[in-house]
Short mmCIF file of C-alpha atoms and ligand atoms in Angstrom, two decimals:
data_model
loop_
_atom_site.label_atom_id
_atom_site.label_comp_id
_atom_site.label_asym_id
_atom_site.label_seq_id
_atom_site.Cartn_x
_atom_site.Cartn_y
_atom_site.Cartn_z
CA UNK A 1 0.00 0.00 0.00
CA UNK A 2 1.21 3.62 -0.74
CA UNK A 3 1.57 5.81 2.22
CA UNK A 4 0.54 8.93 2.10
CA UNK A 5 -0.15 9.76 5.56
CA UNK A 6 1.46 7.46 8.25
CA UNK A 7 5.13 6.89 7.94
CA UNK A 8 6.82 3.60 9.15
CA UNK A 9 10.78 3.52 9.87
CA UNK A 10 12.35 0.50 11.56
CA UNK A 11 15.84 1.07 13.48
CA UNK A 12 17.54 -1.82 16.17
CA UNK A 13 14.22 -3.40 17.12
CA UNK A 14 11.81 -0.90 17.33
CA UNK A 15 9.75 0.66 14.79
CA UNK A 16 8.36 4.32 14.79
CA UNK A 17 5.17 4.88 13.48
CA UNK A 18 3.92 9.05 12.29
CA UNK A 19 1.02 10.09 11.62
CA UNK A 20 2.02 12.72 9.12
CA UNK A 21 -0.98 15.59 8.32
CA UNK A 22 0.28 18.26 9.88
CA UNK A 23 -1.47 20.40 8.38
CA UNK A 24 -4.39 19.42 9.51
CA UNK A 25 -2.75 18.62 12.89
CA UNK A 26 -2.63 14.60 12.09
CA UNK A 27 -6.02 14.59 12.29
CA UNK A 28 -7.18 10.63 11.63
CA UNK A 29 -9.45 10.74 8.46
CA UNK A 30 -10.58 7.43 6.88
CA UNK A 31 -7.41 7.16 4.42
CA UNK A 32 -5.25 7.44 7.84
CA UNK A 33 -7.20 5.25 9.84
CA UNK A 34 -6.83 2.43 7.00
CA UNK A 35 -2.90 3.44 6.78
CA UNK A 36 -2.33 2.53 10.05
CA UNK A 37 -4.23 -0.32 9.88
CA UNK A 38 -2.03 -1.44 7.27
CA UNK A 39 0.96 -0.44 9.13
CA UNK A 40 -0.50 -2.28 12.40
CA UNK A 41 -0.45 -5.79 9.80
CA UNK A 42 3.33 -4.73 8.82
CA UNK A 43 4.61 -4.61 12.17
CA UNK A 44 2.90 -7.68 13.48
CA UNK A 45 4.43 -9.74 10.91
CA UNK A 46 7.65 -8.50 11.27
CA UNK A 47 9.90 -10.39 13.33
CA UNK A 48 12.93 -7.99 13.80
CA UNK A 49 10.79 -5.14 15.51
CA UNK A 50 9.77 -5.93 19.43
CA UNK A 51 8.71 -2.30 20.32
CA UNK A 52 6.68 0.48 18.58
CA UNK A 53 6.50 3.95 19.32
CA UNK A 54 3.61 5.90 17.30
CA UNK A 55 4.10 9.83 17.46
CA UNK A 56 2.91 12.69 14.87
CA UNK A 57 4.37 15.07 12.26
CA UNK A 58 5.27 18.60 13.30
CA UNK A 59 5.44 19.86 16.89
CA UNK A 60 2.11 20.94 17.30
CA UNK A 61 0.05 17.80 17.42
CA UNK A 62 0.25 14.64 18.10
CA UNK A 63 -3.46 13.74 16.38
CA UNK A 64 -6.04 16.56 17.33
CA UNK A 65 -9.02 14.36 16.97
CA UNK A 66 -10.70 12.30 14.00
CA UNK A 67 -11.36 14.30 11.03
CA UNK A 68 -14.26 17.11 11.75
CA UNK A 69 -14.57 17.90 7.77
CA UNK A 70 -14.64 14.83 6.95
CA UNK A 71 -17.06 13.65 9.69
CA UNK A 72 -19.40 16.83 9.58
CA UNK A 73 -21.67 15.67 6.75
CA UNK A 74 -21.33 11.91 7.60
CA UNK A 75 -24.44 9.88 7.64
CA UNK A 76 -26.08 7.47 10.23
CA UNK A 77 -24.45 4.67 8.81
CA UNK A 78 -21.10 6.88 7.33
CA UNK A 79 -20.68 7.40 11.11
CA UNK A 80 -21.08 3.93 12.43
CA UNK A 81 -18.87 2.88 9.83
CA UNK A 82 -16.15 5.48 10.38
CA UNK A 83 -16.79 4.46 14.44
CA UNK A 84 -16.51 0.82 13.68
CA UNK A 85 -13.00 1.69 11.35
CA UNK A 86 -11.62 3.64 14.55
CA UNK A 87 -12.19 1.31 16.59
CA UNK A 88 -10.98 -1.79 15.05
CA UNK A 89 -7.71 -0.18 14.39
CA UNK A 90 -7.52 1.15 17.76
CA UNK A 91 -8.40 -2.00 18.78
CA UNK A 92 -5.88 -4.10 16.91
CA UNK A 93 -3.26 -1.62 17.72
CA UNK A 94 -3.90 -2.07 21.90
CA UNK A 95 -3.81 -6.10 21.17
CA UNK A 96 -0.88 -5.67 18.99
CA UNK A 97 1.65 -8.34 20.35
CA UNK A 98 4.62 -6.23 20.84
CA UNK A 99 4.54 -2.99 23.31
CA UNK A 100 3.48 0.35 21.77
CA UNK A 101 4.62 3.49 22.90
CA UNK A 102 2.59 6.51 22.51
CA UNK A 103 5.14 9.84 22.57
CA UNK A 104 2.43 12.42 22.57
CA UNK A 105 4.37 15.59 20.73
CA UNK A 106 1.28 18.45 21.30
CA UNK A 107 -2.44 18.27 20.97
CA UNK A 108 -3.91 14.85 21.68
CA UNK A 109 -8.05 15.36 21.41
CA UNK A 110 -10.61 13.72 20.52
CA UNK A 111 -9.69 10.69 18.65
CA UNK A 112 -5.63 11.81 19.61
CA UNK A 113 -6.08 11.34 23.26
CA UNK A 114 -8.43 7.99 22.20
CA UNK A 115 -5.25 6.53 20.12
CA UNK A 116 -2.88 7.23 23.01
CA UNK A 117 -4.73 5.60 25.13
CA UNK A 118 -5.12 2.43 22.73
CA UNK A 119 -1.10 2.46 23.65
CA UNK A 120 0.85 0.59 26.36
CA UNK A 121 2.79 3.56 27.59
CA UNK A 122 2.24 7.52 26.65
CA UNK A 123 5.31 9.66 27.80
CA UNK A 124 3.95 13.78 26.51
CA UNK A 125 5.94 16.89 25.75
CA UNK A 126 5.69 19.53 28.23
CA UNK A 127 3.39 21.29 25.21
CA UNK A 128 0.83 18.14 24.78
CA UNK A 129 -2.46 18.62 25.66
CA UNK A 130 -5.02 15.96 26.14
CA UNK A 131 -8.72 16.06 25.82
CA UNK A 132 -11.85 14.68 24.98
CA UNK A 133 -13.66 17.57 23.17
CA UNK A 134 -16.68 15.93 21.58
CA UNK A 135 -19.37 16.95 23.99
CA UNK A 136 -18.68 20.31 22.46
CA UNK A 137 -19.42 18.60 19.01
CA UNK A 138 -22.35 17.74 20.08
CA UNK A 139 -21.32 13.59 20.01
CA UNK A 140 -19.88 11.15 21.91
CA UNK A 141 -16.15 10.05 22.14
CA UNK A 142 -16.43 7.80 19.74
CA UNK A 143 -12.77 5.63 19.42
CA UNK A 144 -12.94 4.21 23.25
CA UNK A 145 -12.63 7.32 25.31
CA UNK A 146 -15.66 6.96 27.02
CA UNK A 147 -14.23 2.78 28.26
CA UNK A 148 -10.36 3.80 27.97
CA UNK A 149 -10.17 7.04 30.00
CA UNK A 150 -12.21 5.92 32.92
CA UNK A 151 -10.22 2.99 33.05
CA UNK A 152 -6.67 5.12 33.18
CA UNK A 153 -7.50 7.91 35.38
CA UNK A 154 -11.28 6.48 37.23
CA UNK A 155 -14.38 7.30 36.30
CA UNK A 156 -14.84 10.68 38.45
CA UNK A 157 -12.53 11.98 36.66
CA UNK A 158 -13.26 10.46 33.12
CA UNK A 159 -16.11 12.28 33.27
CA UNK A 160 -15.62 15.50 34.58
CA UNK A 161 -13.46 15.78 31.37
CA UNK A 162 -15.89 13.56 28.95
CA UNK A 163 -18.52 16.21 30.46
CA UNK A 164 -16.75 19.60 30.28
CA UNK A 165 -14.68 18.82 27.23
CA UNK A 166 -11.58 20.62 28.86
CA UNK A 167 -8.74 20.41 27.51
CA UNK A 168 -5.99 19.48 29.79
CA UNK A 169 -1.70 20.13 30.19
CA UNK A 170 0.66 17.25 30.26
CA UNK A 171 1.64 18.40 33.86
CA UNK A 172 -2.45 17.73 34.96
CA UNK A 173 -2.31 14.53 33.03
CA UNK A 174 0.79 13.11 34.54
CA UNK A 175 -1.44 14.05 37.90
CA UNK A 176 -4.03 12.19 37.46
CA UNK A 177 -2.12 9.19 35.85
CA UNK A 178 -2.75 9.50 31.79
CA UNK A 179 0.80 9.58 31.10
CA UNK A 180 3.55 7.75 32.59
CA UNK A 181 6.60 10.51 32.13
CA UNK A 182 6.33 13.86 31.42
CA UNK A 183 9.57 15.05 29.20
CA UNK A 184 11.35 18.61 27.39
CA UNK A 185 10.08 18.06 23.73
CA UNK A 186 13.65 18.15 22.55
CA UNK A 187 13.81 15.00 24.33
CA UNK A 188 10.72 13.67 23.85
CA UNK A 189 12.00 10.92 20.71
CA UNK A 190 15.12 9.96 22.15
CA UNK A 191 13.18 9.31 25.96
CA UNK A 192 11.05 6.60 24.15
CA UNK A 193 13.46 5.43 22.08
CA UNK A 194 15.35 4.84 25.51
CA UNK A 195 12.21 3.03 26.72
CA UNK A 196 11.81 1.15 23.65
CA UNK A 197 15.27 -0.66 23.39
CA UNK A 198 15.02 -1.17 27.26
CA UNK A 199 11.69 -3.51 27.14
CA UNK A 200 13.21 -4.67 23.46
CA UNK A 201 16.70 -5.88 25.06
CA UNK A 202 13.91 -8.17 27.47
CA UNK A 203 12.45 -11.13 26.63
CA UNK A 204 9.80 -10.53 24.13
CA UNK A 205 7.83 -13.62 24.71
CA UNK A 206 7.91 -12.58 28.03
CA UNK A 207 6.77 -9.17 27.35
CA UNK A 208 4.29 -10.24 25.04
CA UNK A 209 2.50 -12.30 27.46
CA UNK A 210 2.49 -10.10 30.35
CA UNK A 211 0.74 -7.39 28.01
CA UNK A 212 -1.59 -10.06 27.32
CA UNK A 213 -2.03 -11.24 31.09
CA UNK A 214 -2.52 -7.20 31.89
CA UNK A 215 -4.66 -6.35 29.07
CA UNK A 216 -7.18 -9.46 29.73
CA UNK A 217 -7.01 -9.06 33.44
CA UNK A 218 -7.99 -5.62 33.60
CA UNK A 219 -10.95 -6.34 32.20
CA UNK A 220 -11.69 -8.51 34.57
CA UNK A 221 -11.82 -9.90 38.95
CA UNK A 222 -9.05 -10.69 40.24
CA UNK A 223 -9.46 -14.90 40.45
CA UNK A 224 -9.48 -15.19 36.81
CA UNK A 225 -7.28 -12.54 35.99
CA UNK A 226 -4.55 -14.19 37.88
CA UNK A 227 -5.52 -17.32 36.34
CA UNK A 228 -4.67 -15.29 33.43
CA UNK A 229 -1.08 -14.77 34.73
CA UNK A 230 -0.48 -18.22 36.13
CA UNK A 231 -0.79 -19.06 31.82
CA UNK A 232 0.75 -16.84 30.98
CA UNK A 233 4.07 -17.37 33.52
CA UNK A 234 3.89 -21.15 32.62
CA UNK A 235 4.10 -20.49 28.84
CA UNK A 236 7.49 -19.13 29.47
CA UNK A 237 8.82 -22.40 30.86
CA UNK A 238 8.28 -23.49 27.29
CA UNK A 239 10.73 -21.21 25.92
CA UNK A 240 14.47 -21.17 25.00
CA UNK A 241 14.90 -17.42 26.23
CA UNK A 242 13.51 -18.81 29.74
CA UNK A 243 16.51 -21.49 30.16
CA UNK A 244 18.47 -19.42 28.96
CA UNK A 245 18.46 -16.35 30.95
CA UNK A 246 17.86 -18.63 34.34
CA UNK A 247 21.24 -20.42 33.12
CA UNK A 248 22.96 -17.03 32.83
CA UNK A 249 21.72 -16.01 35.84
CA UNK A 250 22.58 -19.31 38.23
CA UNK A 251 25.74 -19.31 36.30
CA UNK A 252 26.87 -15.82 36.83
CA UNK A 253 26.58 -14.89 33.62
CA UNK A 254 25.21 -11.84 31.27
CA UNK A 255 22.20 -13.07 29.78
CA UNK A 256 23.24 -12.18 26.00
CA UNK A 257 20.84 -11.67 23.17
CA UNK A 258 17.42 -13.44 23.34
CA UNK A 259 16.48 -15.01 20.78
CA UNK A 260 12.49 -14.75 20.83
CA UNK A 261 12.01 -18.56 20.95
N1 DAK B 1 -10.17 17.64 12.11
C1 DAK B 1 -9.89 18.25 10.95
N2 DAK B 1 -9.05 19.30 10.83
C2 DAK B 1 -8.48 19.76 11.96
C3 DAK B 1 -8.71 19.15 13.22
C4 DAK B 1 -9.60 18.03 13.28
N3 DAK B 1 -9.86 17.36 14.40
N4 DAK B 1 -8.01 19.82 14.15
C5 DAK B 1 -7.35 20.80 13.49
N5 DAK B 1 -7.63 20.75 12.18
C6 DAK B 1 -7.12 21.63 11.14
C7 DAK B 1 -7.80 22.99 11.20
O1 DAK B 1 -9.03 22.96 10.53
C8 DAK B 1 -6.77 23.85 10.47
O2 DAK B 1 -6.91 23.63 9.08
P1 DAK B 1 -6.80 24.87 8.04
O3 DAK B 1 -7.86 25.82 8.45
O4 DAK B 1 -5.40 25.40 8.25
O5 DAK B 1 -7.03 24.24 6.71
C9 DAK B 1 -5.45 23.25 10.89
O6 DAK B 1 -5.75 21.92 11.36
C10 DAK B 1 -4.78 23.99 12.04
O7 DAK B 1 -5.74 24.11 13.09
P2 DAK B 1 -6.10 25.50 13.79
O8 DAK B 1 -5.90 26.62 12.84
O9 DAK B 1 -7.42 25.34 14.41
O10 DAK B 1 -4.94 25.58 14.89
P3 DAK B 1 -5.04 26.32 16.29
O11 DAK B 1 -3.64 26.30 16.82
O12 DAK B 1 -5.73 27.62 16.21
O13 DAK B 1 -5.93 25.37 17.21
C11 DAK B 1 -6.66 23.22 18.10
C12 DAK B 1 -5.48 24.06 17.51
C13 DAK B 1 -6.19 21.80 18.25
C14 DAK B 1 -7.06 23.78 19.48
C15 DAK B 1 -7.86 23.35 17.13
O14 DAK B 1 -7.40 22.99 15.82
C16 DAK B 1 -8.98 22.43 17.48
O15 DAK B 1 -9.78 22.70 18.40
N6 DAK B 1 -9.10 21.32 16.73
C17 DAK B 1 -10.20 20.39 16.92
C18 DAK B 1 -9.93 19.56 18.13
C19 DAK B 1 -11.06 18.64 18.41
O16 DAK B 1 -12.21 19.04 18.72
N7 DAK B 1 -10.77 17.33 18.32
C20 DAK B 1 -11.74 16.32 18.54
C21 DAK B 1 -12.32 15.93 17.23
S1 DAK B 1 -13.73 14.95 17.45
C22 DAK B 1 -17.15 8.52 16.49
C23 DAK B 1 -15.94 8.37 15.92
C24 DAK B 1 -14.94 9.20 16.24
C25 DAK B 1 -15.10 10.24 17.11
C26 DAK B 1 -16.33 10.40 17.66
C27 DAK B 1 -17.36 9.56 17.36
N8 DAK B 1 -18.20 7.65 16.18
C28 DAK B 1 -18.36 7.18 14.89
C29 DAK B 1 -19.21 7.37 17.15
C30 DAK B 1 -14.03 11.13 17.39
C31 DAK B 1 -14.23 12.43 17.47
C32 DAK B 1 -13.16 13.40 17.56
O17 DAK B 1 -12.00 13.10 17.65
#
């Protein structure tokens, strides 16, 4: 697929994903949202890349919602449709099996605070701002934000924000727990690059299923979510890396290199 408006570059491991309108401040249009979708299916099947950071063009946004031209004259069923695109790409990129990385460059609304969310880890510029506008548009978040954000920050204050459509600073959402780090913007690439190789140098079988233990046990209690984890922990008995690493370890050794069997 030609890319016109998501750009894809893979260096040691991890692969960095743009969302490149700037113009219209990345906002995710239809072409876009099937883009990424495409770029979701490239990076699942490729087996040198074990982390992901997405990001956007420019250093004003990082996506500043879905498309309002070309949602305004959607109808019934153009909006469901454009809902149920969002959301399966949001989806697929929150199941993705390798760790995603949101580094959230400037206004993340809408839609842009929706995708963040849809990743493992957001670490913001001091100039992002995050918010969930669409009351003011007279809808609904529409991507997840009305499931995702009470689940990050509680539902108090998911909807004080769903509610007032306020737009928030990266220092209020490092507060209340929507970002994990809050960075200079100069630095912003090269602190989740950073992150990326670290959880990339790990075992990423072993990082794979603990996303999946933490993503399937949030959603629900606590007996079968740790069943959840007790799978998950005695999958990695069945892999080389596992040996391997214990071996280093007993034998006072560097683990060196796994090898993602
Ligand atoms: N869509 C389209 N274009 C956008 C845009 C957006 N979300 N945000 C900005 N742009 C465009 C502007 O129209 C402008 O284009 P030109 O006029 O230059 O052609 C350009 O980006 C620069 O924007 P501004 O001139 O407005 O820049 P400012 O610095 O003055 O303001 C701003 C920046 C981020 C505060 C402002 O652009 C703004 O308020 N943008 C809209 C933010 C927003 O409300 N985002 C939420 C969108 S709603 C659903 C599916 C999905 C959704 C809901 C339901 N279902 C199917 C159920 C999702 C909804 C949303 O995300």
């Amino acid at each position: 697929m030609e890319l016109k408006n998501v750009i894809l570059e893979k260096e040691d491991k991890i692969a960095v994903v743009t969302i490149n309108r700037p113009k219209a401040l990345n906002a995710l249009n239809s072409d876009t949202l099937t883009e990424l979708d495409y770029v979701i299916g490239e990076i699942e099947n490729d087996d040198e890349v074990f982390a992901v950071i997405l990001t956007g063009a420019g250093d004003k946004a990082f996506v500043a919602g879905a498309d309002i031209s070309e949602m305004k004259d959607k109808s019934v069923i153009e909006g469901r449709k454009f809902g149920i695109l969002g959301n399966k790409v949001f989806r697929r990129l929150e199941l993705l099996e390798k760790p995603v990385i949101a580094a959230v460059n400037g206004f993340a609304l809408g839609g842009g605070c929706e995708i963040s969310m849809a990743c493992d880890i957001r670490i913001a510029s001091n100039k992002a701002k995050f918010g969930q506008p669409e009351t003011g548009l007279g809808i609904t978040p529409g991507f997840g934000g009305t499931q995702r954000l009470a689940r990050h920050v509680g539902e108090g204050m998911a909807k004080e924000l769903i509610y007032t459509a306020k737009i928030i600073k990266a220092d209020e959402a490092l507060r209340i727990g929507l970002v994990n780090r809050v960075v200079e913007p100069e630095e912003l690439m090269s602190a989740a690059k950073e992150l990326a190789k670290t959880i990339a140098n790990n075992a990423p079988i072993a990082v794979k299923l603990s996303k999946q233990a933490i993503n399937r046990g949030m959603q629900c209690d606590i007996d079968t979510a740790l069943s959840f984890e007790s799978e998950a922990f005695g999958e990695c008995f069945s892999t080389e890396d596992q040996k391997d690493a214990m071996s280093a370890f007993v034998e006072k050794r560097k683990m060196e290199g796994f090898k993602n069997r």
